[in-house]
Amino acid sequence: MWKFLNETWRAGGQGSRGAIFSLTPSLLYFLILISLVACSAQPPKVNQKPTQSPSPQEKDKDSNLTFYNVTLEQADEVGRPVWKVNAKQAKYTKERQIGQAENPYAELYQDGKVVYQVQAQVADIEQDGKQLLLKGKIVATDPRNQIVLRGNELEWRPQEDLLIVRNQLNGSHKQLQAVANEARVKTREQRMEFSGGVVAKSMEPELQMRTDHLIWQIKEEKLIGDRPILINRYKNNQVTDRGQGDSAEVYLKTKIVNVTKNAQIELLDPPMQIASNSMTWNLNTETINTNAAVRVFHRTENINLNANQGEMKIAQKIVYLRGNVYGVGQRNQSLKSNSLTWYLNNQLIEAQGNVLYRQVDPPLTLTGQKAFGNLQSETIKVTSSSGGKVITEIVPTKQ
């Protein structure tokens, strides 16, 4: 329902001075229309047959009414407010059945409580009460969560619990800042979806996320990227590590990032690249875990290791690999084992279970239960358990 409160009215189109006047048949018709709308959440149906065709001047006066110092309210079917708009000036056009308020301040309600406070340049209000459209330098504030959304257009659909802010969107909060083409807020769920050229930056942990679609579950303090996403980690305003994948989840409170589908994490120190289809990156404990097939590549030493599962302790610079471990060095020397520990500080490896070591120059094969040494420098010692044997195979050089 619409209510016009504390209004002064003038007749005439835009730019017309007009004069304050008494009730004319056209104005009486409009006020009756407002009264009908105030009694029902549904748009009224008014059928009126004119006795004669009005002149263009009379039609213009009947079609355009200007109100000053006006408050426009819309309520739901049980009488609770869904929006309230205050404006110094508002215009009503009968043909379009739209009210337009200039420089409005609006409050958007849900279940009788304010969910957003909005300032804008122009408000377009549909008579049926299904939506409120605000335009021009929008500033929308969520008083519950202290989120501020800025853009050039805002749409409020109370029946859908949906707020849309679009056109050069900029959102800010103590946890997150984001720019995008559009944000859709499900106010009752407290869920926000950014879409189109999304660049979001979290304060703690200090991450930057680039994607085409990002979901923010505000209460859960969780971000969900369901499209290809690039995540940059910052320290002292410098990018230190990068993560990417076809999807990701970022838990802001616990500082845990889950990257899935074609996932890859690149570290600056140590200079490592880790690839898998599912990885958990714990920024608090500085660890990376994966229970899926994993590939670990040392960019400086040019060493590749593959396994069924893996864990990396970034601060300690240690890699643990389990299941079908296979490693290749720069000169095509290789090592197979059931499990392997890689100490990155001194490039030492410690392998256990069904060890098979091969090197090309000089040609050599070693098998046993354990191996220890430096794969890059080809100084590997293979041992066996008590009672077992180490088998050495030397391939003679062809003359």
Short mmCIF file of C-alpha atoms in Angstrom, two decimals:
data_model
loop_
_atom_site.label_atom_id
_atom_site.label_comp_id
_atom_site.label_asym_id
_atom_site.label_seq_id
_atom_site.Cartn_x
_atom_site.Cartn_y
_atom_site.Cartn_z
CA MET A 1 0.00 0.00 0.00
CA TRP A 2 1.15 3.55 -0.66
CA LYS A 3 0.79 6.37 1.83
CA PHE A 4 1.69 9.99 1.07
CA LEU A 5 2.30 11.85 4.36
CA ASN A 6 2.74 15.59 5.08
CA GLU A 7 2.47 16.54 1.43
CA THR A 8 1.98 19.76 -0.48
CA TRP A 9 1.04 19.34 -4.13
CA ARG A 10 1.37 21.26 -7.35
CA ALA A 11 0.01 20.52 -10.83
CA GLY A 12 1.98 20.63 -14.04
CA GLY A 13 4.83 18.82 -15.75
CA GLN A 14 8.52 19.06 -15.02
CA GLY A 15 9.75 22.65 -15.01
CA SER A 16 6.27 24.05 -14.48
CA ARG A 17 5.85 26.36 -11.55
CA GLY A 18 2.19 25.61 -10.96
CA ALA A 19 0.23 26.89 -7.99
CA ILE A 20 -1.27 25.37 -4.89
CA PHE A 21 -4.90 24.72 -5.63
CA SER A 22 -8.06 23.23 -4.19
CA LEU A 23 -9.41 19.79 -5.02
CA THR A 24 -10.06 19.45 -8.74
CA PRO A 25 -11.72 16.36 -10.22
CA SER A 26 -8.27 15.11 -11.35
CA LEU A 27 -6.69 15.56 -7.94
CA LEU A 28 -9.71 14.04 -6.23
CA TYR A 29 -9.36 11.06 -8.54
CA PHE A 30 -5.68 10.72 -7.56
CA LEU A 31 -6.38 10.98 -3.83
CA ILE A 32 -9.17 8.41 -4.12
CA LEU A 33 -6.68 6.18 -5.95
CA ILE A 34 -4.14 6.63 -3.14
CA SER A 35 -6.79 5.79 -0.55
CA LEU A 36 -7.72 2.63 -2.44
CA VAL A 37 -4.09 1.55 -2.59
CA ALA A 38 -3.65 2.25 1.13
CA CYS A 39 -6.40 -0.28 1.89
CA SER A 40 -4.96 -3.14 -0.15
CA ALA A 41 -1.54 -4.61 -0.96
CA GLN A 42 -2.81 -5.34 -4.49
CA PRO A 43 -2.90 -2.63 -7.20
CA PRO A 44 -6.37 -1.14 -7.53
CA LYS A 45 -8.36 -1.39 -10.71
CA VAL A 46 -10.11 1.83 -11.59
CA ASN A 47 -12.45 1.99 -14.55
CA GLN A 48 -13.68 5.42 -15.49
CA LYS A 49 -15.21 6.49 -18.80
CA PRO A 50 -14.58 10.14 -19.60
CA THR A 51 -17.56 12.04 -20.87
CA GLN A 52 -15.39 13.94 -23.34
CA SER A 53 -11.80 13.91 -24.53
CA PRO A 54 -9.63 16.22 -22.36
CA SER A 55 -7.49 18.88 -23.94
CA PRO A 56 -3.67 18.34 -23.96
CA GLN A 57 -3.30 20.96 -21.21
CA GLU A 58 -5.90 19.27 -18.99
CA LYS A 59 -4.39 15.84 -19.70
CA ASP A 60 -0.94 17.07 -18.67
CA LYS A 61 -2.32 18.45 -15.41
CA ASP A 62 -4.14 15.21 -14.66
CA SER A 63 -1.08 13.11 -15.49
CA ASN A 64 1.61 14.88 -13.49
CA LEU A 65 1.44 15.82 -9.83
CA THR A 66 4.32 17.12 -7.74
CA PHE A 67 4.54 16.67 -3.96
CA TYR A 68 6.89 18.41 -1.54
CA ASN A 69 8.30 17.21 1.80
CA VAL A 70 6.73 13.82 1.25
CA THR A 71 7.01 10.41 2.91
CA LEU A 72 6.02 7.39 0.83
CA GLU A 73 5.37 4.11 2.59
CA GLN A 74 4.71 0.60 1.32
CA ALA A 75 3.36 -2.16 3.54
CA ASP A 76 2.75 -5.88 3.09
CA GLU A 77 -0.57 -7.71 3.35
CA VAL A 78 -0.44 -7.76 7.18
CA GLY A 79 0.44 -4.09 7.46
CA ARG A 80 4.18 -4.33 8.16
CA PRO A 81 6.35 -1.80 6.31
CA VAL A 82 8.49 -3.03 3.43
CA TRP A 83 9.93 0.37 2.57
CA LYS A 84 9.73 4.00 3.56
CA VAL A 85 11.01 6.82 1.36
CA ASN A 86 11.50 10.42 2.50
CA ALA A 87 12.04 13.10 -0.14
CA LYS A 88 11.82 16.86 -0.47
CA GLN A 89 10.06 16.42 -3.79
CA ALA A 90 8.16 13.58 -5.47
CA LYS A 91 6.26 13.35 -8.75
CA TYR A 92 3.44 11.04 -9.77
CA THR A 93 2.66 10.11 -13.38
CA LYS A 94 -0.79 8.56 -13.80
CA GLU A 95 -0.18 6.90 -17.18
CA ARG A 96 2.90 5.03 -15.96
CA GLN A 97 1.51 4.66 -12.42
CA ILE A 98 4.97 5.41 -11.08
CA GLY A 99 6.05 7.83 -8.38
CA GLN A 100 9.46 9.44 -8.64
CA ALA A 101 11.23 10.98 -5.65
CA GLU A 102 14.30 13.19 -5.89
CA ASN A 103 17.31 12.83 -3.53
CA PRO A 104 15.45 10.28 -1.40
CA TYR A 105 16.43 8.62 1.84
CA ALA A 106 14.94 5.12 2.05
CA GLU A 107 14.62 2.47 4.69
CA LEU A 108 14.08 -1.11 3.52
CA TYR A 109 12.25 -3.43 5.89
CA GLN A 110 11.97 -7.16 6.36
CA ASP A 111 9.65 -8.71 8.94
CA GLY A 112 9.06 -5.19 10.23
CA LYS A 113 12.77 -4.48 10.85
CA VAL A 114 15.15 -2.23 8.92
CA VAL A 115 17.62 -4.28 6.85
CA TYR A 116 19.11 -1.48 4.72
CA GLN A 117 19.30 2.29 4.86
CA VAL A 118 19.75 3.91 1.45
CA GLN A 119 20.61 7.32 0.05
CA ALA A 120 20.24 7.99 -3.68
CA GLN A 121 19.59 10.67 -6.28
CA VAL A 122 16.30 9.35 -7.72
CA ALA A 123 13.72 6.77 -6.62
CA ASP A 124 11.21 5.17 -9.01
CA ILE A 125 8.32 3.54 -7.15
CA GLU A 126 5.91 1.16 -8.81
CA GLN A 127 2.31 1.51 -7.72
CA ASP A 128 1.82 -2.24 -7.23
CA GLY A 129 4.41 -2.21 -4.46
CA LYS A 130 6.45 -5.10 -5.84
CA GLN A 131 9.69 -3.22 -6.26
CA LEU A 132 11.53 -0.03 -5.45
CA LEU A 133 14.16 1.25 -7.87
CA LEU A 134 16.81 3.78 -6.77
CA LYS A 135 19.32 5.38 -9.11
CA GLY A 136 22.41 7.57 -9.01
CA LYS A 137 25.25 7.42 -6.47
CA ILE A 138 23.67 4.79 -4.26
CA VAL A 139 24.93 4.33 -0.69
CA ALA A 140 23.21 1.37 1.01
CA THR A 141 24.09 0.44 4.60
CA ASP A 142 23.23 -2.78 6.41
CA PRO A 143 22.90 -1.70 10.08
CA ARG A 144 23.02 -5.30 11.32
CA ASN A 145 26.39 -6.20 9.80
CA GLN A 146 27.82 -2.74 9.04
CA ILE A 147 28.14 -3.53 5.32
CA VAL A 148 28.14 -0.58 2.92
CA LEU A 149 27.26 -1.07 -0.77
CA ARG A 150 27.86 1.68 -3.32
CA GLY A 151 26.69 1.68 -6.92
CA ASN A 152 24.59 3.58 -9.43
CA GLU A 153 21.41 1.50 -9.25
CA LEU A 154 19.56 -0.36 -6.49
CA GLU A 155 16.51 -2.58 -6.77
CA TRP A 156 14.52 -3.82 -3.78
CA ARG A 157 12.16 -6.77 -4.27
CA PRO A 158 10.58 -7.31 -0.84
CA GLN A 159 8.50 -10.31 -1.86
CA GLU A 160 11.70 -12.13 -2.86
CA ASP A 161 13.81 -10.85 0.08
CA LEU A 162 16.18 -9.67 -2.64
CA LEU A 163 18.28 -6.53 -2.83
CA ILE A 164 20.27 -5.85 -6.01
CA VAL A 165 22.98 -3.20 -6.32
CA ARG A 166 24.57 -2.86 -9.74
CA ASN A 167 26.59 -0.63 -12.03
CA GLN A 168 30.08 0.03 -10.62
CA LEU A 169 29.41 -1.83 -7.40
CA ASN A 170 31.77 -1.29 -4.49
CA GLY A 171 31.20 -3.09 -1.19
CA SER A 172 33.04 -2.56 2.08
CA HIS A 173 33.09 -4.27 5.47
CA LYS A 174 35.67 -4.76 8.22
CA GLN A 175 36.31 -8.27 6.87
CA LEU A 176 35.95 -7.76 3.13
CA GLN A 177 36.10 -5.22 0.33
CA ALA A 178 34.84 -6.04 -3.15
CA VAL A 179 34.20 -4.51 -6.56
CA ALA A 180 31.99 -6.17 -9.17
CA ASN A 181 29.32 -5.47 -11.76
CA GLU A 182 26.53 -6.51 -9.42
CA ALA A 183 25.71 -7.73 -5.92
CA ARG A 184 22.57 -9.71 -5.04
CA VAL A 185 21.70 -9.85 -1.35
CA LYS A 186 19.30 -12.41 0.08
CA THR A 187 18.48 -10.38 3.14
CA ARG A 188 16.83 -13.08 5.24
CA GLU A 189 19.64 -15.60 4.56
CA GLN A 190 22.31 -12.88 4.91
CA ARG A 191 23.92 -14.14 1.75
CA MET A 192 25.55 -11.89 -0.86
CA GLU A 193 26.51 -12.87 -4.41
CA PHE A 194 29.00 -10.78 -6.38
CA SER A 195 29.08 -11.29 -10.15
CA GLY A 196 30.96 -9.89 -13.13
CA GLY A 197 34.63 -8.94 -12.84
CA VAL A 198 34.78 -9.67 -9.11
CA VAL A 199 37.85 -8.50 -7.19
CA ALA A 200 37.49 -9.13 -3.44
CA LYS A 201 40.05 -8.51 -0.74
CA SER A 202 39.83 -9.89 2.78
CA MET A 203 41.54 -8.08 5.64
CA GLU A 204 42.40 -11.08 7.82
CA PRO A 205 43.72 -13.26 6.28
CA GLU A 206 45.13 -10.83 3.73
CA LEU A 207 43.90 -12.34 0.47
CA GLN A 208 42.81 -11.04 -2.90
CA MET A 209 40.33 -13.11 -4.94
CA ARG A 210 39.60 -12.64 -8.64
CA THR A 211 36.72 -14.51 -10.23
CA ASP A 212 33.45 -14.02 -12.12
CA HIS A 213 31.15 -15.12 -9.28
CA LEU A 214 31.72 -15.05 -5.53
CA ILE A 215 29.27 -15.93 -2.76
CA TRP A 216 29.63 -14.40 0.70
CA GLN A 217 27.84 -16.21 3.53
CA ILE A 218 27.95 -13.34 5.99
CA LYS A 219 27.02 -15.11 9.22
CA GLU A 220 29.27 -18.09 8.51
CA GLU A 221 32.15 -15.76 7.51
CA LYS A 222 32.67 -17.89 4.43
CA LEU A 223 33.42 -17.11 0.78
CA ILE A 224 32.54 -19.54 -2.02
CA GLY A 225 33.96 -19.27 -5.52
CA ASP A 226 32.07 -21.63 -7.83
CA ARG A 227 33.88 -20.48 -10.99
CA PRO A 228 37.59 -20.44 -11.87
CA ILE A 229 39.27 -18.32 -9.22
CA LEU A 230 42.71 -16.82 -8.56
CA ILE A 231 43.75 -16.19 -4.94
CA ASN A 232 46.74 -14.00 -4.07
CA ARG A 233 48.13 -14.02 -0.56
CA TYR A 234 49.77 -10.84 0.73
CA LYS A 235 52.34 -10.09 3.41
CA ASN A 236 53.45 -6.50 3.95
CA ASN A 237 51.50 -5.52 0.82
CA GLN A 238 53.52 -7.97 -1.31
CA VAL A 239 52.20 -11.10 -3.03
CA THR A 240 53.91 -14.11 -1.46
CA ASP A 241 51.79 -17.08 -2.56
CA ARG A 242 49.14 -17.81 -5.19
CA GLY A 243 46.34 -20.33 -5.38
CA GLN A 244 43.98 -21.11 -8.21
CA GLY A 245 41.37 -23.65 -9.19
CA ASP A 246 37.95 -24.14 -10.74
CA SER A 247 36.34 -23.58 -7.33
CA ALA A 248 37.36 -22.59 -3.81
CA GLU A 249 36.07 -22.00 -0.28
CA VAL A 250 37.63 -19.41 2.01
CA TYR A 251 36.86 -19.56 5.75
CA LEU A 252 37.70 -16.09 7.00
CA LYS A 253 37.49 -16.90 10.72
CA THR A 254 39.70 -20.01 10.69
CA LYS A 255 41.89 -18.79 7.79
CA ILE A 256 41.48 -22.02 5.83
CA VAL A 257 41.24 -22.14 2.03
CA ASN A 258 39.94 -25.21 0.19
CA VAL A 259 40.83 -25.24 -3.51
CA THR A 260 39.29 -27.91 -5.76
CA LYS A 261 39.28 -28.99 -9.41
CA ASN A 262 42.52 -28.24 -11.20
CA ALA A 263 43.87 -26.75 -8.00
CA GLN A 264 47.34 -25.26 -7.87
CA ILE A 265 49.27 -23.39 -5.18
CA GLU A 266 52.52 -21.56 -5.89
CA LEU A 267 54.79 -20.55 -3.01
CA LEU A 268 57.49 -17.91 -3.09
CA ASP A 269 59.56 -19.33 -0.23
CA PRO A 270 60.27 -22.15 -0.74
CA PRO A 271 59.87 -21.81 -4.53
CA MET A 272 57.35 -24.64 -4.89
CA GLN A 273 54.37 -25.48 -7.07
CA ILE A 274 51.79 -27.95 -5.74
CA ALA A 275 49.01 -29.28 -7.96
CA SER A 276 46.06 -31.54 -7.12
CA ASN A 277 42.30 -31.76 -7.55
CA SER A 278 41.64 -31.04 -3.88
CA MET A 279 43.83 -29.13 -1.43
CA THR A 280 43.38 -27.57 2.00
CA TRP A 281 45.55 -24.53 2.57
CA ASN A 282 45.72 -23.60 6.26
CA LEU A 283 47.09 -20.08 6.51
CA ASN A 284 47.18 -20.25 10.31
CA THR A 285 49.35 -23.35 10.60
CA GLU A 286 51.15 -22.72 7.29
CA THR A 287 50.33 -26.18 5.93
CA ILE A 288 48.95 -27.62 2.69
CA ASN A 289 47.19 -31.00 2.75
CA THR A 290 45.73 -33.14 0.02
CA ASN A 291 44.14 -36.59 0.03
CA ALA A 292 44.09 -36.70 -3.76
CA ALA A 293 46.83 -37.35 -6.29
CA VAL A 294 49.42 -34.62 -5.95
CA ARG A 295 52.37 -33.25 -7.91
CA VAL A 296 55.11 -31.24 -6.20
CA PHE A 297 57.60 -29.26 -8.27
CA HIS A 298 60.67 -27.39 -7.00
CA ARG A 299 61.18 -24.57 -9.48
CA THR A 300 64.84 -23.88 -8.62
CA GLU A 301 66.09 -27.46 -8.33
CA ASN A 302 63.86 -28.71 -11.16
CA ILE A 303 62.70 -31.76 -9.19
CA ASN A 304 59.25 -33.33 -9.71
CA LEU A 305 57.58 -35.62 -7.16
CA ASN A 306 54.20 -37.35 -7.52
CA ALA A 307 52.18 -39.32 -4.96
CA ASN A 308 48.66 -40.37 -3.97
CA GLN A 309 48.57 -38.01 -0.97
CA GLY A 310 50.71 -35.27 0.45
CA GLU A 311 51.35 -32.66 3.10
CA MET A 312 53.64 -29.66 3.13
CA LYS A 313 54.74 -27.69 6.16
CA ILE A 314 55.60 -24.36 4.62
CA ALA A 315 57.40 -22.74 7.55
CA GLN A 316 59.51 -25.85 8.25
CA LYS A 317 60.03 -26.43 4.51
CA ILE A 318 59.24 -30.14 4.70
CA VAL A 319 57.16 -32.23 2.26
CA TYR A 320 55.55 -35.56 3.21
CA LEU A 321 54.33 -37.83 0.40
CA ARG A 322 52.45 -41.14 0.69
CA GLY A 323 51.41 -43.83 -1.77
CA ASN A 324 53.08 -44.61 -5.11
CA VAL A 325 55.72 -41.95 -4.70
CA TYR A 326 57.68 -41.22 -7.87
CA GLY A 327 60.33 -38.54 -8.20
CA VAL A 328 62.46 -37.34 -11.12
CA GLY A 329 65.57 -35.13 -10.90
CA GLN A 330 67.08 -32.72 -13.38
CA ARG A 331 69.28 -35.38 -15.02
CA ASN A 332 66.44 -37.92 -15.30
CA GLN A 333 67.48 -39.81 -12.18
CA SER A 334 64.37 -41.29 -10.55
CA LEU A 335 63.19 -42.71 -7.24
CA LYS A 336 60.16 -44.82 -6.39
CA SER A 337 58.91 -45.69 -2.89
CA ASN A 338 55.83 -46.14 -0.72
CA SER A 339 56.45 -42.93 1.21
CA LEU A 340 58.94 -40.07 1.17
CA THR A 341 60.01 -37.11 3.29
CA TRP A 342 61.65 -34.19 1.50
CA TYR A 343 63.70 -31.72 3.55
CA LEU A 344 63.81 -28.65 1.33
CA ASN A 345 66.41 -26.68 3.30
CA ASN A 346 69.22 -29.08 2.34
CA GLN A 347 67.42 -30.98 -0.45
CA LEU A 348 67.70 -34.31 1.39
CA ILE A 349 65.15 -37.05 0.85
CA GLU A 350 64.25 -39.99 3.01
CA ALA A 351 62.27 -42.76 1.27
CA GLN A 352 60.75 -45.90 2.76
CA GLY A 353 59.13 -49.05 1.38
CA ASN A 354 59.95 -50.78 -1.92
CA VAL A 355 62.60 -48.29 -2.88
CA LEU A 356 63.81 -48.27 -6.48
CA TYR A 357 66.49 -45.78 -7.49
CA ARG A 358 67.80 -45.29 -11.03
CA GLN A 359 70.35 -42.94 -12.53
CA VAL A 360 71.50 -42.45 -16.09
CA ASP A 361 75.15 -41.42 -15.81
CA PRO A 362 76.74 -43.63 -14.72
CA PRO A 363 73.92 -46.13 -15.32
CA LEU A 364 72.88 -47.53 -11.95
CA THR A 365 69.86 -49.19 -10.30
CA LEU A 366 69.39 -49.73 -6.55
CA THR A 367 66.53 -51.50 -4.78
CA GLY A 368 65.90 -51.84 -1.06
CA GLN A 369 63.62 -50.80 1.80
CA LYS A 370 65.05 -47.38 2.61
CA ALA A 371 66.91 -44.61 0.85
CA PHE A 372 68.55 -41.44 2.08
CA GLY A 373 70.44 -38.75 0.22
CA ASN A 374 70.33 -35.94 -2.29
CA LEU A 375 68.43 -36.73 -5.46
CA GLN A 376 69.78 -33.73 -7.32
CA SER A 377 73.46 -34.50 -6.69
CA GLU A 378 72.87 -38.26 -7.14
CA THR A 379 74.27 -39.15 -3.74
CA ILE A 380 71.73 -41.76 -2.64
CA LYS A 381 72.29 -44.46 -0.03
CA VAL A 382 69.90 -47.43 -0.23
CA THR A 383 69.59 -49.83 2.71
CA SER A 384 67.41 -52.76 3.63
CA SER A 385 65.80 -54.02 6.81
CA SER A 386 67.55 -56.62 8.94
CA GLY A 387 68.03 -59.80 6.98
CA GLY A 388 67.17 -58.15 3.71
CA LYS A 389 69.40 -57.42 0.79
CA VAL A 390 70.22 -54.39 -1.27
CA ILE A 391 70.37 -55.17 -4.96
CA THR A 392 72.70 -53.10 -7.09
CA GLU A 393 72.60 -53.20 -10.84
CA ILE A 394 75.35 -51.50 -12.82
CA VAL A 395 74.82 -51.20 -16.54
CA PRO A 396 78.12 -51.15 -18.42
CA THR A 397 78.76 -48.32 -20.83
CA LYS A 398 78.66 -49.35 -24.45
CA GLN A 399 81.94 -48.84 -26.31
#
